[in-house]
């Protein structure tokens, strides 16, 4: 309770600075704690605001009393800070994603919401926070929502299919023999048409188990068909978004709608926030990491970055290894140079990331579709 009271108070440790100031925000589900810092690092004030549309406007108005706000460091721009980030971006404030302070700093300085807000502002001021926030206001954000629903439906359908087949394993032998020879599509259709009345009408325990088995198969099959319909609809919507807003991504060999959507989501609606194709490669976890010592020069695998984007690039490379003559020729050439298969695949993923970045980087004149379609 004491911590909550301390985080909601307003403090000021210096006079107003009418030049440029930097805003830092520690975001939470119900309220955000803001701090304003001058270019020299002096704290000009801290205050808590509710995480609402009105609270966002009040927060920015309060910060502007100390000076001109052109930059802001916000924790969790993709979660609790998403709404605030969109509000700040709409007011021409450049928003930077700020990671949590490292543990060594927290051990030295302590942990509180005002301290986290001040650390966010100083991270921007020092240049440590350089990743600009996604705008989240265009077709890529729509694709992100659709993909979230699709991934959930795919996971639920896989679980339902596994459960249905597990029920068949312990079902009555006559029923199991009747259904075991069917393919998946016909199996689901047949199970969706089963009726518990087929289990028998004797009223004994065996009949009760048979009825329960039939009802379970029927419900699981109906669930599978319903989820399949949702997945098909979401796939159509995702494909339509890519075809309308980034058709250039579908032209190269190996890039399908699913991989294109994944990479677009990683870049965001404002790919201009990425300074170079190298920064996009690092974001996807395909940039090599120097690992040299004592005269030995080598690079190791990058285990960081967006793993879904990394997986999309992996699928693109393997598709090209099967169907693209240029990629096959490159593979043979690097093999003769003594490179291992893993090393060659890492190089190909890096090249694929560069190609995708250059295709998507073009910025649209429509502010709602920045960077996702040609001008």
Short mmCIF file of C-alpha atoms in Angstrom, two decimals:
data_model
loop_
_atom_site.label_atom_id
_atom_site.label_comp_id
_atom_site.label_asym_id
_atom_site.label_seq_id
_atom_site.Cartn_x
_atom_site.Cartn_y
_atom_site.Cartn_z
CA UNK A 1 0.00 0.00 0.00
CA UNK A 2 2.88 2.32 0.75
CA UNK A 3 4.36 1.68 -2.70
CA UNK A 4 1.08 2.57 -4.42
CA UNK A 5 0.87 5.89 -2.56
CA UNK A 6 4.46 6.72 -3.46
CA UNK A 7 3.90 5.93 -7.16
CA UNK A 8 0.83 8.13 -7.45
CA UNK A 9 2.44 11.24 -5.99
CA UNK A 10 3.83 14.06 -8.05
CA UNK A 11 7.40 15.13 -7.37
CA UNK A 12 9.69 17.74 -8.85
CA UNK A 13 13.40 18.16 -8.21
CA UNK A 14 14.19 21.12 -10.40
CA UNK A 15 12.82 24.23 -12.07
CA UNK A 16 10.93 23.99 -15.37
CA UNK A 17 13.19 23.70 -18.40
CA UNK A 18 11.64 25.35 -21.42
CA UNK A 19 13.96 23.61 -23.87
CA UNK A 20 13.61 20.02 -25.00
CA UNK A 21 12.88 17.39 -22.36
CA UNK A 22 12.66 13.60 -22.51
CA UNK A 23 9.66 11.66 -21.25
CA UNK A 24 9.93 8.23 -19.63
CA UNK A 25 6.97 6.03 -18.74
CA UNK A 26 6.66 2.87 -16.67
CA UNK A 27 3.43 1.24 -17.89
CA UNK A 28 0.97 -0.96 -16.00
CA UNK A 29 -2.52 -2.26 -16.58
CA UNK A 30 -4.35 0.39 -14.57
CA UNK A 31 -1.97 3.34 -14.41
CA UNK A 32 1.23 4.69 -15.95
CA UNK A 33 4.00 6.46 -14.04
CA UNK A 34 5.71 9.22 -16.04
CA UNK A 35 8.98 11.04 -15.47
CA UNK A 36 10.40 14.08 -17.24
CA UNK A 37 14.17 14.50 -17.53
CA UNK A 38 16.14 17.47 -18.87
CA UNK A 39 18.98 17.00 -21.41
CA UNK A 40 21.50 16.98 -18.55
CA UNK A 41 19.71 14.09 -16.84
CA UNK A 42 18.10 16.12 -14.05
CA UNK A 43 14.67 14.87 -12.99
CA UNK A 44 12.07 17.59 -13.49
CA UNK A 45 9.11 15.64 -12.17
CA UNK A 46 7.30 12.31 -11.79
CA UNK A 47 3.59 11.65 -11.70
CA UNK A 48 1.09 8.81 -12.11
CA UNK A 49 -1.82 8.85 -14.57
CA UNK A 50 -4.66 6.41 -15.29
CA UNK A 51 -4.22 4.15 -18.31
CA UNK A 52 -7.14 5.66 -20.21
CA UNK A 53 -7.54 7.90 -23.25
CA UNK A 54 -8.06 10.91 -20.98
CA UNK A 55 -5.10 9.85 -18.86
CA UNK A 56 -2.84 9.71 -21.93
CA UNK A 57 -3.75 13.27 -22.88
CA UNK A 58 -3.23 14.50 -19.33
CA UNK A 59 0.15 12.78 -19.15
CA UNK A 60 1.42 14.47 -22.31
CA UNK A 61 0.01 17.86 -21.28
CA UNK A 62 1.74 17.55 -17.90
CA UNK A 63 5.06 16.63 -19.53
CA UNK A 64 4.85 19.58 -21.93
CA UNK A 65 4.69 21.98 -19.00
CA UNK A 66 8.38 21.23 -18.42
CA UNK A 67 9.48 21.77 -22.02
CA UNK A 68 9.18 20.50 -25.57
CA UNK A 69 8.59 16.73 -25.70
CA UNK A 70 9.98 15.21 -28.89
CA UNK A 71 11.17 11.85 -27.55
CA UNK A 72 9.70 9.38 -25.10
CA UNK A 73 10.89 6.07 -23.69
CA UNK A 74 8.04 3.69 -22.92
CA UNK A 75 8.19 0.24 -21.36
CA UNK A 76 5.99 -2.39 -23.00
CA UNK A 77 4.99 -0.57 -26.21
CA UNK A 78 3.42 -3.80 -27.47
CA UNK A 79 1.44 -4.56 -24.30
CA UNK A 80 0.44 -2.18 -21.49
CA UNK A 81 2.04 0.77 -23.26
CA UNK A 82 0.45 0.20 -26.69
CA UNK A 83 -2.36 2.72 -26.23
CA UNK A 84 -0.05 5.39 -24.83
CA UNK A 85 2.45 4.81 -27.64
CA UNK A 86 -0.23 5.36 -30.29
CA UNK A 87 -1.34 8.54 -28.52
CA UNK A 88 2.21 9.91 -28.37
CA UNK A 89 2.94 9.00 -31.99
CA UNK A 90 -0.23 10.79 -33.07
CA UNK A 91 1.17 13.91 -31.36
CA UNK A 92 4.46 13.65 -33.32
CA UNK A 93 6.43 12.32 -30.36
CA UNK A 94 9.04 9.71 -31.30
CA UNK A 95 8.50 6.68 -29.05
CA UNK A 96 11.31 4.29 -28.16
CA UNK A 97 10.85 0.82 -26.71
CA UNK A 98 12.67 0.57 -23.38
CA UNK A 99 13.63 -2.75 -21.85
CA UNK A 100 13.55 -3.30 -18.14
CA UNK A 101 16.69 -2.12 -16.29
CA UNK A 102 19.25 -4.87 -15.84
CA UNK A 103 19.40 -6.68 -12.52
CA UNK A 104 22.72 -5.20 -11.47
CA UNK A 105 21.31 -1.67 -11.79
CA UNK A 106 18.22 -2.64 -9.81
CA UNK A 107 20.34 -4.10 -7.03
CA UNK A 108 22.24 -0.82 -6.77
CA UNK A 109 19.38 1.65 -7.21
CA UNK A 110 16.34 -0.29 -6.01
CA UNK A 111 13.01 -0.90 -7.69
CA UNK A 112 9.97 1.38 -7.84
CA UNK A 113 7.66 2.74 -10.52
CA UNK A 114 9.13 6.28 -10.44
CA UNK A 115 12.67 4.87 -10.67
CA UNK A 116 11.66 2.74 -13.67
CA UNK A 117 10.10 5.77 -15.39
CA UNK A 118 13.24 7.82 -14.78
CA UNK A 119 15.40 4.98 -16.09
CA UNK A 120 13.25 4.84 -19.24
CA UNK A 121 13.80 8.54 -19.90
CA UNK A 122 17.53 8.29 -19.29
CA UNK A 123 17.78 5.26 -21.59
CA UNK A 124 16.49 7.46 -24.43
CA UNK A 125 18.70 10.36 -23.40
CA UNK A 126 21.84 8.21 -23.37
CA UNK A 127 21.04 6.48 -26.64
CA UNK A 128 20.78 3.03 -25.04
CA UNK A 129 17.13 2.78 -26.13
CA UNK A 130 17.22 2.99 -29.92
CA UNK A 131 14.38 0.68 -31.02
CA UNK A 132 11.46 2.78 -32.20
CA UNK A 133 7.98 1.57 -31.31
CA UNK A 134 5.56 0.12 -33.83
CA UNK A 135 2.66 2.38 -34.72
CA UNK A 136 0.05 -0.41 -34.54
CA UNK A 137 -2.49 1.57 -36.56
CA UNK A 138 -2.50 -0.02 -40.02
CA UNK A 139 -3.06 -3.25 -41.94
CA UNK A 140 -0.10 -4.98 -40.32
CA UNK A 141 -1.75 -4.62 -36.92
CA UNK A 142 -4.94 -6.07 -38.43
CA UNK A 143 -2.88 -8.99 -39.74
CA UNK A 144 -1.40 -9.45 -36.28
CA UNK A 145 -4.89 -9.79 -34.79
CA UNK A 146 -5.97 -12.27 -37.47
CA UNK A 147 -2.80 -14.32 -37.02
CA UNK A 148 -3.29 -14.40 -33.26
CA UNK A 149 -6.77 -15.87 -33.76
CA UNK A 150 -5.52 -18.28 -36.41
CA UNK A 151 -2.63 -19.62 -34.30
CA UNK A 152 -5.02 -20.18 -31.42
CA UNK A 153 -7.48 -22.02 -33.68
CA UNK A 154 -4.72 -24.20 -35.16
CA UNK A 155 -3.51 -25.16 -31.69
CA UNK A 156 -7.04 -25.98 -30.52
CA UNK A 157 -7.78 -28.02 -33.67
CA UNK A 158 -4.60 -30.04 -33.28
CA UNK A 159 -5.54 -30.78 -29.69
CA UNK A 160 -9.07 -31.82 -30.70
CA UNK A 161 -7.74 -34.12 -33.46
CA UNK A 162 -5.35 -35.82 -31.04
CA UNK A 163 -8.15 -36.27 -28.51
CA UNK A 164 -10.52 -37.73 -31.12
CA UNK A 165 -7.94 -40.29 -32.24
CA UNK A 166 -7.14 -41.15 -28.62
CA UNK A 167 -10.84 -41.86 -28.02
CA UNK A 168 -10.90 -44.12 -31.09
CA UNK A 169 -8.05 -46.20 -29.66
CA UNK A 170 -10.15 -47.24 -26.64
CA UNK A 171 -13.51 -47.32 -28.44
CA UNK A 172 -15.59 -50.44 -29.07
CA UNK A 173 -13.76 -52.72 -31.57
CA UNK A 174 -16.68 -52.69 -34.01
CA UNK A 175 -16.73 -48.88 -34.07
CA UNK A 176 -12.94 -48.68 -34.28
CA UNK A 177 -12.84 -51.07 -37.25
CA UNK A 178 -15.58 -49.08 -38.93
CA UNK A 179 -13.68 -45.78 -38.66
CA UNK A 180 -10.00 -46.79 -38.73
CA UNK A 181 -9.77 -47.08 -42.52
CA UNK A 182 -11.09 -43.54 -43.15
CA UNK A 183 -8.91 -40.57 -44.00
CA UNK A 184 -8.95 -37.56 -41.71
CA UNK A 185 -11.49 -35.54 -43.67
CA UNK A 186 -13.92 -38.45 -44.04
CA UNK A 187 -13.30 -39.49 -40.42
CA UNK A 188 -14.25 -36.08 -39.07
CA UNK A 189 -17.32 -35.90 -41.30
CA UNK A 190 -18.48 -39.36 -40.20
CA UNK A 191 -17.89 -38.68 -36.50
CA UNK A 192 -19.77 -35.37 -36.78
CA UNK A 193 -22.79 -37.37 -37.95
CA UNK A 194 -22.68 -39.98 -35.18
CA UNK A 195 -25.61 -40.17 -32.78
CA UNK A 196 -25.42 -41.43 -29.18
CA UNK A 197 -28.46 -43.59 -29.94
CA UNK A 198 -26.22 -45.83 -32.04
CA UNK A 199 -24.52 -46.99 -28.85
CA UNK A 200 -27.38 -49.24 -27.85
CA UNK A 201 -30.67 -49.12 -25.99
CA UNK A 202 -30.17 -51.79 -23.31
CA UNK A 203 -29.55 -49.30 -20.52
CA UNK A 204 -26.54 -51.21 -19.11
CA UNK A 205 -23.14 -49.84 -18.19
CA UNK A 206 -21.64 -50.97 -21.50
CA UNK A 207 -24.35 -49.12 -23.40
CA UNK A 208 -23.72 -45.99 -21.30
CA UNK A 209 -20.00 -46.07 -22.14
CA UNK A 210 -20.78 -46.59 -25.84
CA UNK A 211 -23.15 -43.61 -25.83
CA UNK A 212 -20.57 -41.44 -24.07
CA UNK A 213 -17.94 -42.48 -26.62
CA UNK A 214 -20.20 -41.63 -29.55
CA UNK A 215 -21.16 -38.29 -28.05
CA UNK A 216 -17.51 -37.43 -27.40
CA UNK A 217 -16.53 -38.31 -30.97
CA UNK A 218 -19.45 -36.28 -32.28
CA UNK A 219 -18.60 -33.18 -30.22
CA UNK A 220 -14.88 -33.35 -31.02
CA UNK A 221 -15.57 -33.75 -34.75
CA UNK A 222 -17.96 -30.79 -34.73
CA UNK A 223 -15.34 -28.72 -32.92
CA UNK A 224 -12.71 -29.71 -35.50
CA UNK A 225 -14.99 -28.71 -38.38
CA UNK A 226 -15.83 -25.40 -36.72
CA UNK A 227 -12.16 -24.59 -36.10
CA UNK A 228 -11.27 -25.62 -39.65
CA UNK A 229 -13.82 -23.15 -40.96
CA UNK A 230 -12.36 -20.38 -38.79
CA UNK A 231 -8.83 -21.18 -39.95
CA UNK A 232 -9.87 -21.12 -43.62
CA UNK A 233 -11.60 -17.75 -43.18
CA UNK A 234 -8.61 -16.25 -41.35
CA UNK A 235 -6.24 -17.57 -44.02
CA UNK A 236 -8.32 -15.84 -46.68
CA UNK A 237 -8.26 -12.57 -44.74
CA UNK A 238 -4.50 -12.75 -44.20
CA UNK A 239 -3.86 -13.56 -47.85
CA UNK A 240 -6.10 -10.67 -48.90
CA UNK A 241 -4.20 -8.25 -46.65
CA UNK A 242 -0.86 -9.26 -48.15
CA UNK A 243 -2.18 -9.10 -51.72
CA UNK A 244 -3.60 -5.61 -51.18
CA UNK A 245 -0.87 -3.98 -49.13
CA UNK A 246 2.38 -5.87 -49.86
CA UNK A 247 1.94 -7.83 -53.12
CA UNK A 248 5.64 -7.42 -53.89
CA UNK A 249 6.42 -9.89 -51.10
CA UNK A 250 4.63 -12.72 -52.92
CA UNK A 251 6.69 -12.38 -56.12
CA UNK A 252 10.01 -13.97 -54.98
CA UNK A 253 10.38 -17.74 -54.89
CA UNK A 254 9.55 -19.36 -51.56
CA UNK A 255 7.58 -16.54 -49.92
CA UNK A 256 3.95 -17.48 -49.36
CA UNK A 257 1.19 -15.54 -47.60
CA UNK A 258 1.88 -17.09 -44.19
CA UNK A 259 5.60 -16.27 -44.20
CA UNK A 260 4.90 -12.82 -45.65
CA UNK A 261 2.42 -12.02 -42.87
CA UNK A 262 4.85 -13.17 -40.19
CA UNK A 263 7.65 -10.96 -41.54
CA UNK A 264 5.35 -7.97 -41.96
CA UNK A 265 4.23 -8.29 -38.34
CA UNK A 266 7.87 -8.29 -37.25
CA UNK A 267 8.55 -5.09 -39.20
CA UNK A 268 5.32 -3.36 -38.15
CA UNK A 269 3.25 -0.72 -39.91
CA UNK A 270 6.23 1.66 -39.87
CA UNK A 271 9.26 -0.23 -41.22
CA UNK A 272 11.09 3.07 -41.51
CA UNK A 273 11.72 2.68 -37.77
CA UNK A 274 14.40 0.14 -38.76
CA UNK A 275 17.55 2.02 -39.69
CA UNK A 276 18.98 -0.61 -42.05
CA UNK A 277 18.57 -4.12 -43.35
CA UNK A 278 21.16 -5.18 -40.77
CA UNK A 279 18.84 -4.05 -37.98
CA UNK A 280 16.02 -6.11 -39.51
CA UNK A 281 18.33 -9.13 -39.70
CA UNK A 282 19.19 -8.69 -36.03
CA UNK A 283 15.48 -8.38 -35.23
CA UNK A 284 14.90 -11.73 -36.97
CA UNK A 285 17.84 -13.38 -35.23
CA UNK A 286 19.78 -14.06 -38.45
CA UNK A 287 22.67 -11.65 -37.95
CA UNK A 288 25.98 -13.38 -37.13
CA UNK A 289 27.45 -12.83 -33.69
CA UNK A 290 31.20 -12.35 -33.44
CA UNK A 291 32.81 -15.08 -31.36
CA UNK A 292 36.57 -14.60 -31.70
CA UNK A 293 39.46 -14.91 -29.29
CA UNK A 294 43.24 -15.29 -29.31
CA UNK A 295 43.66 -14.83 -33.06
CA UNK A 296 40.80 -17.21 -33.90
CA UNK A 297 38.02 -15.51 -35.86
CA UNK A 298 34.58 -17.11 -35.90
CA UNK A 299 30.89 -16.33 -35.64
CA UNK A 300 28.18 -18.18 -33.82
CA UNK A 301 24.43 -18.63 -34.16
CA UNK A 302 22.20 -15.79 -33.00
CA UNK A 303 19.65 -17.24 -30.57
CA UNK A 304 17.90 -13.89 -30.08
CA UNK A 305 15.40 -11.98 -32.15
CA UNK A 306 11.85 -12.80 -33.19
CA UNK A 307 11.74 -16.58 -33.43
CA UNK A 308 8.59 -16.63 -35.57
CA UNK A 309 10.27 -14.38 -38.13
CA UNK A 310 13.34 -16.60 -37.94
CA UNK A 311 11.18 -19.66 -38.62
CA UNK A 312 9.56 -17.90 -41.60
CA UNK A 313 12.98 -17.19 -43.11
CA UNK A 314 13.91 -20.82 -42.45
CA UNK A 315 10.88 -22.02 -44.44
CA UNK A 316 11.71 -19.62 -47.27
CA UNK A 317 15.29 -20.93 -47.50
CA UNK A 318 14.28 -24.59 -47.51
CA UNK A 319 11.65 -23.97 -50.18
CA UNK A 320 14.27 -22.26 -52.33
CA UNK A 321 16.73 -25.11 -51.82
CA UNK A 322 14.14 -27.42 -53.37
CA UNK A 323 12.79 -25.20 -56.16
CA UNK A 324 15.13 -22.26 -56.88
CA UNK A 325 18.09 -23.00 -59.24
CA UNK A 326 19.95 -19.87 -58.10
CA UNK A 327 19.81 -20.96 -54.45
CA UNK A 328 20.84 -24.50 -55.38
CA UNK A 329 23.85 -23.17 -57.31
CA UNK A 330 24.85 -20.99 -54.34
CA UNK A 331 24.59 -24.00 -52.02
CA UNK A 332 26.86 -26.09 -54.25
CA UNK A 333 29.40 -23.26 -54.54
CA UNK A 334 29.63 -22.69 -50.78
CA UNK A 335 29.82 -26.44 -50.16
CA UNK A 336 32.90 -26.64 -52.36
CA UNK A 337 34.42 -23.82 -50.31
CA UNK A 338 34.19 -26.05 -47.24
CA UNK A 339 31.15 -24.49 -45.57
CA UNK A 340 28.87 -26.77 -43.57
CA UNK A 341 25.16 -27.11 -44.33
CA UNK A 342 24.22 -25.11 -41.24
CA UNK A 343 26.59 -22.29 -42.13
CA UNK A 344 25.20 -22.08 -45.66
CA UNK A 345 21.61 -22.01 -44.41
CA UNK A 346 22.51 -19.16 -42.02
CA UNK A 347 23.95 -17.20 -44.95
CA UNK A 348 20.84 -17.85 -47.05
CA UNK A 349 18.56 -16.71 -44.22
CA UNK A 350 20.59 -13.52 -43.95
CA UNK A 351 20.20 -12.88 -47.68
CA UNK A 352 16.47 -13.62 -47.49
CA UNK A 353 16.10 -11.07 -44.67
CA UNK A 354 17.89 -8.46 -46.78
CA UNK A 355 15.60 -9.16 -49.75
CA UNK A 356 12.44 -8.92 -47.64
CA UNK A 357 13.58 -5.67 -46.03
CA UNK A 358 14.29 -4.03 -49.39
CA UNK A 359 10.89 -5.14 -50.72
CA UNK A 360 8.92 -3.77 -47.77
CA UNK A 361 10.95 -0.66 -47.01
CA UNK A 362 9.14 1.49 -49.60
CA UNK A 363 7.01 3.99 -47.69
CA UNK A 364 3.43 4.70 -48.76
CA UNK A 365 2.07 8.20 -49.08
CA UNK A 366 -0.99 7.09 -47.09
CA UNK A 367 -0.05 7.49 -43.39
CA UNK A 368 -2.28 4.57 -42.42
CA UNK A 369 -0.21 2.21 -44.56
CA UNK A 370 3.32 3.42 -43.95
CA UNK A 371 5.84 1.10 -45.48
CA UNK A 372 3.56 -1.80 -46.38
CA UNK A 373 2.78 -1.04 -50.00
CA UNK A 374 4.33 0.78 -52.93
CA UNK A 375 3.77 4.49 -53.41
#
